[in-house]
Amino acid sequence: MTSAATHGASAPDWLLVLRRYVLFSAVAHLVWEIGHIPLYTIWLEGTWGEIAFAIVHCTGGDILIAMSTMLLSLFLVGDATWPFERVRRVLVVAVAFGVAYTVFSEWLNIVVRAAWAYREIMPVVPILDAGLTPLLQWVIVPTFAYLAALRLPRGALGLRPGA
């Protein structure tokens, strides 16, 4: 059995890594949502209030998806040694779930529900018929958040050792 003592006192523990992952995910998804909302029709058709609500609403959903995909990947491919081992496997599965959910969600909300629509400037991935920026979001943001959560020294967030 692997422990923090085996890996050194500065090695991340699983709860701290998950907390960091959620925090970094939340910030990065908020930035991403703000950055790519002009690619949706709400940018031209919505009021500033509707746009702000969409950004907050979508970011909240992104946080829930990020937590769900990470926990599901930990359940399926993680073990008691995580985050010391199986880090790549957990990340790959979490990203795969995020991308798969995004393809489904874009189809459901654009084609079936017509809840939102792309502008003509949104690059669309032909075979998947999904927007490029939502797909990239679920590769880039979870990868960034995960790697940052694993590598950030404990003291960088103002946490004391043992806190």
mmCIF file of C-alpha atoms in Angstrom:
data_model
loop_
_atom_site.group_PDB
_atom_site.id
_atom_site.type_symbol
_atom_site.label_atom_id
_atom_site.label_comp_id
_atom_site.label_asym_id
_atom_site.label_seq_id
_atom_site.Cartn_x
_atom_site.Cartn_y
_atom_site.Cartn_z
ATOM 1 C CA MET A 1 0.000 0.000 0.000
ATOM 2 C CA THR A 2 1.313 3.412 -0.976
ATOM 3 C CA SER A 3 1.137 6.315 1.449
ATOM 4 C CA ALA A 4 2.122 9.954 1.609
ATOM 5 C CA ALA A 5 5.078 8.944 3.768
ATOM 6 C CA THR A 6 6.329 6.690 0.981
ATOM 7 C CA HIS A 7 6.046 9.501 -1.563
ATOM 8 C CA GLY A 8 7.296 12.324 0.624
ATOM 9 C CA ALA A 9 5.589 14.852 2.847
ATOM 10 C CA SER A 10 4.872 17.221 -0.046
ATOM 11 C CA ALA A 11 3.011 14.622 -2.122
ATOM 12 C CA PRO A 12 -0.642 15.522 -2.720
ATOM 13 C CA ASP A 13 -3.384 13.607 -0.961
ATOM 14 C CA TRP A 14 -6.529 12.583 -2.809
ATOM 15 C CA LEU A 15 -8.900 15.020 -1.120
ATOM 16 C CA LEU A 16 -6.630 18.000 -1.655
ATOM 17 C CA VAL A 17 -6.189 17.043 -5.320
ATOM 18 C CA LEU A 18 -9.958 16.784 -5.795
ATOM 19 C CA ARG A 19 -10.535 20.142 -4.110
ATOM 20 C CA ARG A 20 -7.904 21.778 -6.302
ATOM 21 C CA TYR A 21 -9.329 20.096 -9.393
ATOM 22 C CA VAL A 22 -12.800 21.493 -8.699
ATOM 23 C CA LEU A 23 -11.425 24.975 -7.965
ATOM 24 C CA PHE A 24 -9.230 25.106 -11.085
ATOM 25 C CA SER A 25 -12.037 23.610 -13.184
ATOM 26 C CA ALA A 26 -14.517 26.225 -11.978
ATOM 27 C CA VAL A 27 -12.244 29.148 -12.801
ATOM 28 C CA ALA A 28 -11.131 27.756 -16.158
ATOM 29 C CA HIS A 29 -14.658 26.821 -17.241
ATOM 30 C CA LEU A 30 -15.898 30.305 -16.336
ATOM 31 C CA VAL A 31 -13.138 31.870 -18.438
ATOM 32 C CA TRP A 32 -13.868 29.438 -21.282
ATOM 33 C CA GLU A 33 -17.619 30.143 -21.208
ATOM 34 C CA ILE A 34 -16.989 33.885 -21.336
ATOM 35 C CA GLY A 35 -14.566 33.399 -24.217
ATOM 36 C CA HIS A 36 -16.722 31.238 -26.439
ATOM 37 C CA ILE A 37 -20.224 32.633 -25.841
ATOM 38 C CA PRO A 38 -19.831 34.965 -28.876
ATOM 39 C CA LEU A 39 -19.910 31.780 -30.996
ATOM 40 C CA TYR A 40 -23.536 31.171 -29.984
ATOM 41 C CA THR A 41 -26.614 33.036 -31.234
ATOM 42 C CA ILE A 42 -27.411 34.322 -27.736
ATOM 43 C CA TRP A 43 -24.506 36.729 -28.213
ATOM 44 C CA LEU A 44 -26.483 38.541 -30.925
ATOM 45 C CA GLU A 45 -30.043 37.804 -29.831
ATOM 46 C CA GLY A 46 -29.885 37.859 -26.035
ATOM 47 C CA THR A 47 -29.886 40.695 -23.538
ATOM 48 C CA TRP A 48 -26.822 41.251 -21.341
ATOM 49 C CA GLY A 49 -28.780 39.698 -18.482
ATOM 50 C CA GLU A 50 -29.553 36.588 -20.547
ATOM 51 C CA ILE A 51 -25.916 36.314 -21.614
ATOM 52 C CA ALA A 52 -24.700 36.657 -18.022
ATOM 53 C CA PHE A 53 -27.219 34.050 -16.866
ATOM 54 C CA ALA A 54 -26.126 31.671 -19.653
ATOM 55 C CA ILE A 55 -22.468 32.032 -18.639
ATOM 56 C CA VAL A 56 -23.220 31.359 -14.961
ATOM 57 C CA HIS A 57 -25.638 28.533 -15.769
ATOM 58 C CA CYS A 58 -23.243 26.839 -18.184
ATOM 59 C CA THR A 59 -20.304 27.226 -15.794
ATOM 60 C CA GLY A 60 -22.352 25.605 -13.029
ATOM 61 C CA GLY A 61 -23.159 22.720 -15.342
ATOM 62 C CA ASP A 62 -19.497 22.461 -16.328
ATOM 63 C CA ILE A 63 -18.491 22.172 -12.665
ATOM 64 C CA LEU A 64 -21.016 19.381 -12.108
ATOM 65 C CA ILE A 65 -19.837 17.578 -15.232
ATOM 66 C CA ALA A 66 -16.186 17.984 -14.193
ATOM 67 C CA MET A 67 -16.854 16.544 -10.742
ATOM 68 C CA SER A 68 -18.985 13.714 -12.117
ATOM 69 C CA THR A 69 -16.535 12.668 -14.811
ATOM 70 C CA MET A 70 -13.611 12.769 -12.368
ATOM 71 C CA LEU A 71 -15.413 10.735 -9.714
ATOM 72 C CA LEU A 72 -16.646 8.227 -12.280
ATOM 73 C CA SER A 73 -13.141 7.814 -13.701
ATOM 74 C CA LEU A 74 -11.720 7.366 -10.181
ATOM 75 C CA PHE A 75 -14.394 4.778 -9.467
ATOM 76 C CA LEU A 76 -13.645 2.856 -12.675
ATOM 77 C CA VAL A 77 -9.855 3.066 -13.018
ATOM 78 C CA GLY A 78 -8.497 4.636 -9.830
ATOM 79 C CA ASP A 79 -7.377 2.781 -6.751
ATOM 80 C CA ALA A 80 -6.111 3.443 -3.230
ATOM 81 C CA THR A 81 -2.754 4.655 -4.578
ATOM 82 C CA TRP A 82 -4.265 7.594 -6.452
ATOM 83 C CA PRO A 83 -3.072 10.386 -6.811
ATOM 84 C CA PHE A 84 0.374 8.790 -6.574
ATOM 85 C CA GLU A 85 -0.304 6.272 -9.322
ATOM 86 C CA ARG A 86 -2.754 5.799 -12.195
ATOM 87 C CA VAL A 87 -2.789 9.553 -12.815
ATOM 88 C CA ARG A 88 -2.754 9.288 -16.626
ATOM 89 C CA ARG A 89 -5.390 6.587 -16.745
ATOM 90 C CA VAL A 90 -7.747 8.616 -14.532
ATOM 91 C CA LEU A 91 -7.224 11.752 -16.640
ATOM 92 C CA VAL A 92 -7.772 9.967 -19.964
ATOM 93 C CA VAL A 93 -11.016 8.391 -18.763
ATOM 94 C CA ALA A 94 -12.276 11.683 -17.269
ATOM 95 C CA VAL A 95 -11.539 13.552 -20.517
ATOM 96 C CA ALA A 96 -13.188 10.807 -22.581
ATOM 97 C CA PHE A 97 -16.342 11.016 -20.443
ATOM 98 C CA GLY A 98 -16.333 14.816 -20.693
ATOM 99 C CA VAL A 99 -16.007 14.773 -24.471
ATOM 100 C CA ALA A 100 -18.657 12.049 -24.832
ATOM 101 C CA TYR A 101 -21.075 13.988 -22.642
ATOM 102 C CA THR A 102 -20.384 17.162 -24.619
ATOM 103 C CA VAL A 103 -21.187 15.480 -27.937
ATOM 104 C CA PHE A 104 -24.440 14.180 -26.454
ATOM 105 C CA SER A 105 -25.339 17.492 -24.793
ATOM 106 C CA GLU A 106 -24.639 19.572 -27.907
ATOM 107 C CA TRP A 107 -26.834 17.231 -29.982
ATOM 108 C CA LEU A 108 -29.611 17.208 -27.385
ATOM 109 C CA ASN A 109 -29.652 20.972 -26.854
ATOM 110 C CA ILE A 110 -29.114 22.062 -30.458
ATOM 111 C CA VAL A 111 -30.960 19.436 -32.495
ATOM 112 C CA VAL A 112 -33.596 17.972 -30.181
ATOM 113 C CA ARG A 113 -34.486 20.779 -27.740
ATOM 114 C CA ALA A 114 -33.293 23.747 -29.815
ATOM 115 C CA ALA A 115 -32.275 25.327 -26.490
ATOM 116 C CA TRP A 116 -29.295 27.049 -28.063
ATOM 117 C CA ALA A 117 -27.721 27.470 -31.486
ATOM 118 C CA TYR A 118 -24.319 28.094 -32.997
ATOM 119 C CA ARG A 119 -23.543 31.179 -34.988
ATOM 120 C CA GLU A 120 -22.084 30.688 -38.448
ATOM 121 C CA ILE A 121 -18.620 31.501 -37.043
ATOM 122 C CA MET A 122 -18.608 28.423 -34.731
ATOM 123 C CA PRO A 123 -16.287 25.791 -36.222
ATOM 124 C CA VAL A 124 -18.165 22.485 -36.310
ATOM 125 C CA VAL A 125 -16.519 19.041 -36.293
ATOM 126 C CA PRO A 126 -18.190 17.328 -39.285
ATOM 127 C CA ILE A 127 -18.537 13.711 -38.176
ATOM 128 C CA LEU A 128 -19.615 14.623 -34.647
ATOM 129 C CA ASP A 129 -21.657 17.648 -35.763
ATOM 130 C CA ALA A 130 -20.578 19.391 -32.565
ATOM 131 C CA GLY A 131 -18.895 22.730 -32.047
ATOM 132 C CA LEU A 132 -15.114 22.701 -31.898
ATOM 133 C CA THR A 133 -14.824 24.984 -28.877
ATOM 134 C CA PRO A 134 -17.061 22.867 -26.609
ATOM 135 C CA LEU A 135 -15.062 19.773 -27.575
ATOM 136 C CA LEU A 136 -11.734 21.512 -26.991
ATOM 137 C CA GLN A 137 -13.062 22.795 -23.676
ATOM 138 C CA TRP A 138 -13.490 19.222 -22.435
ATOM 139 C CA VAL A 139 -9.972 18.269 -23.448
ATOM 140 C CA ILE A 140 -8.093 21.409 -22.396
ATOM 141 C CA VAL A 141 -9.833 22.500 -19.170
ATOM 142 C CA PRO A 142 -9.887 19.113 -17.387
ATOM 143 C CA THR A 143 -6.292 18.437 -18.425
ATOM 144 C CA PHE A 144 -5.119 21.827 -17.167
ATOM 145 C CA ALA A 145 -7.113 21.552 -13.912
ATOM 146 C CA TYR A 146 -5.930 18.000 -13.246
ATOM 147 C CA LEU A 147 -2.263 18.680 -13.896
ATOM 148 C CA ALA A 148 -2.382 21.893 -11.860
ATOM 149 C CA ALA A 149 -4.135 20.110 -8.988
ATOM 150 C CA LEU A 150 -1.491 17.381 -8.934
ATOM 151 C CA ARG A 151 1.526 19.666 -9.183
ATOM 152 C CA LEU A 152 0.661 22.723 -7.143
ATOM 153 C CA PRO A 153 2.642 22.764 -3.884
ATOM 154 C CA ARG A 154 0.476 22.672 -0.750
ATOM 155 C CA GLY A 155 1.690 26.109 0.406
ATOM 156 C CA ALA A 156 0.695 27.804 -2.862
ATOM 157 C CA LEU A 157 -2.956 27.934 -1.767
ATOM 158 C CA GLY A 158 -2.068 29.171 1.715
ATOM 159 C CA LEU A 159 -2.548 25.745 3.292
ATOM 160 C CA ARG A 160 -0.404 24.668 6.202
ATOM 161 C CA PRO A 161 1.134 21.181 6.205
ATOM 162 C CA GLY A 162 -1.415 18.860 7.696
ATOM 163 C CA ALA A 163 -4.263 21.308 6.998
#
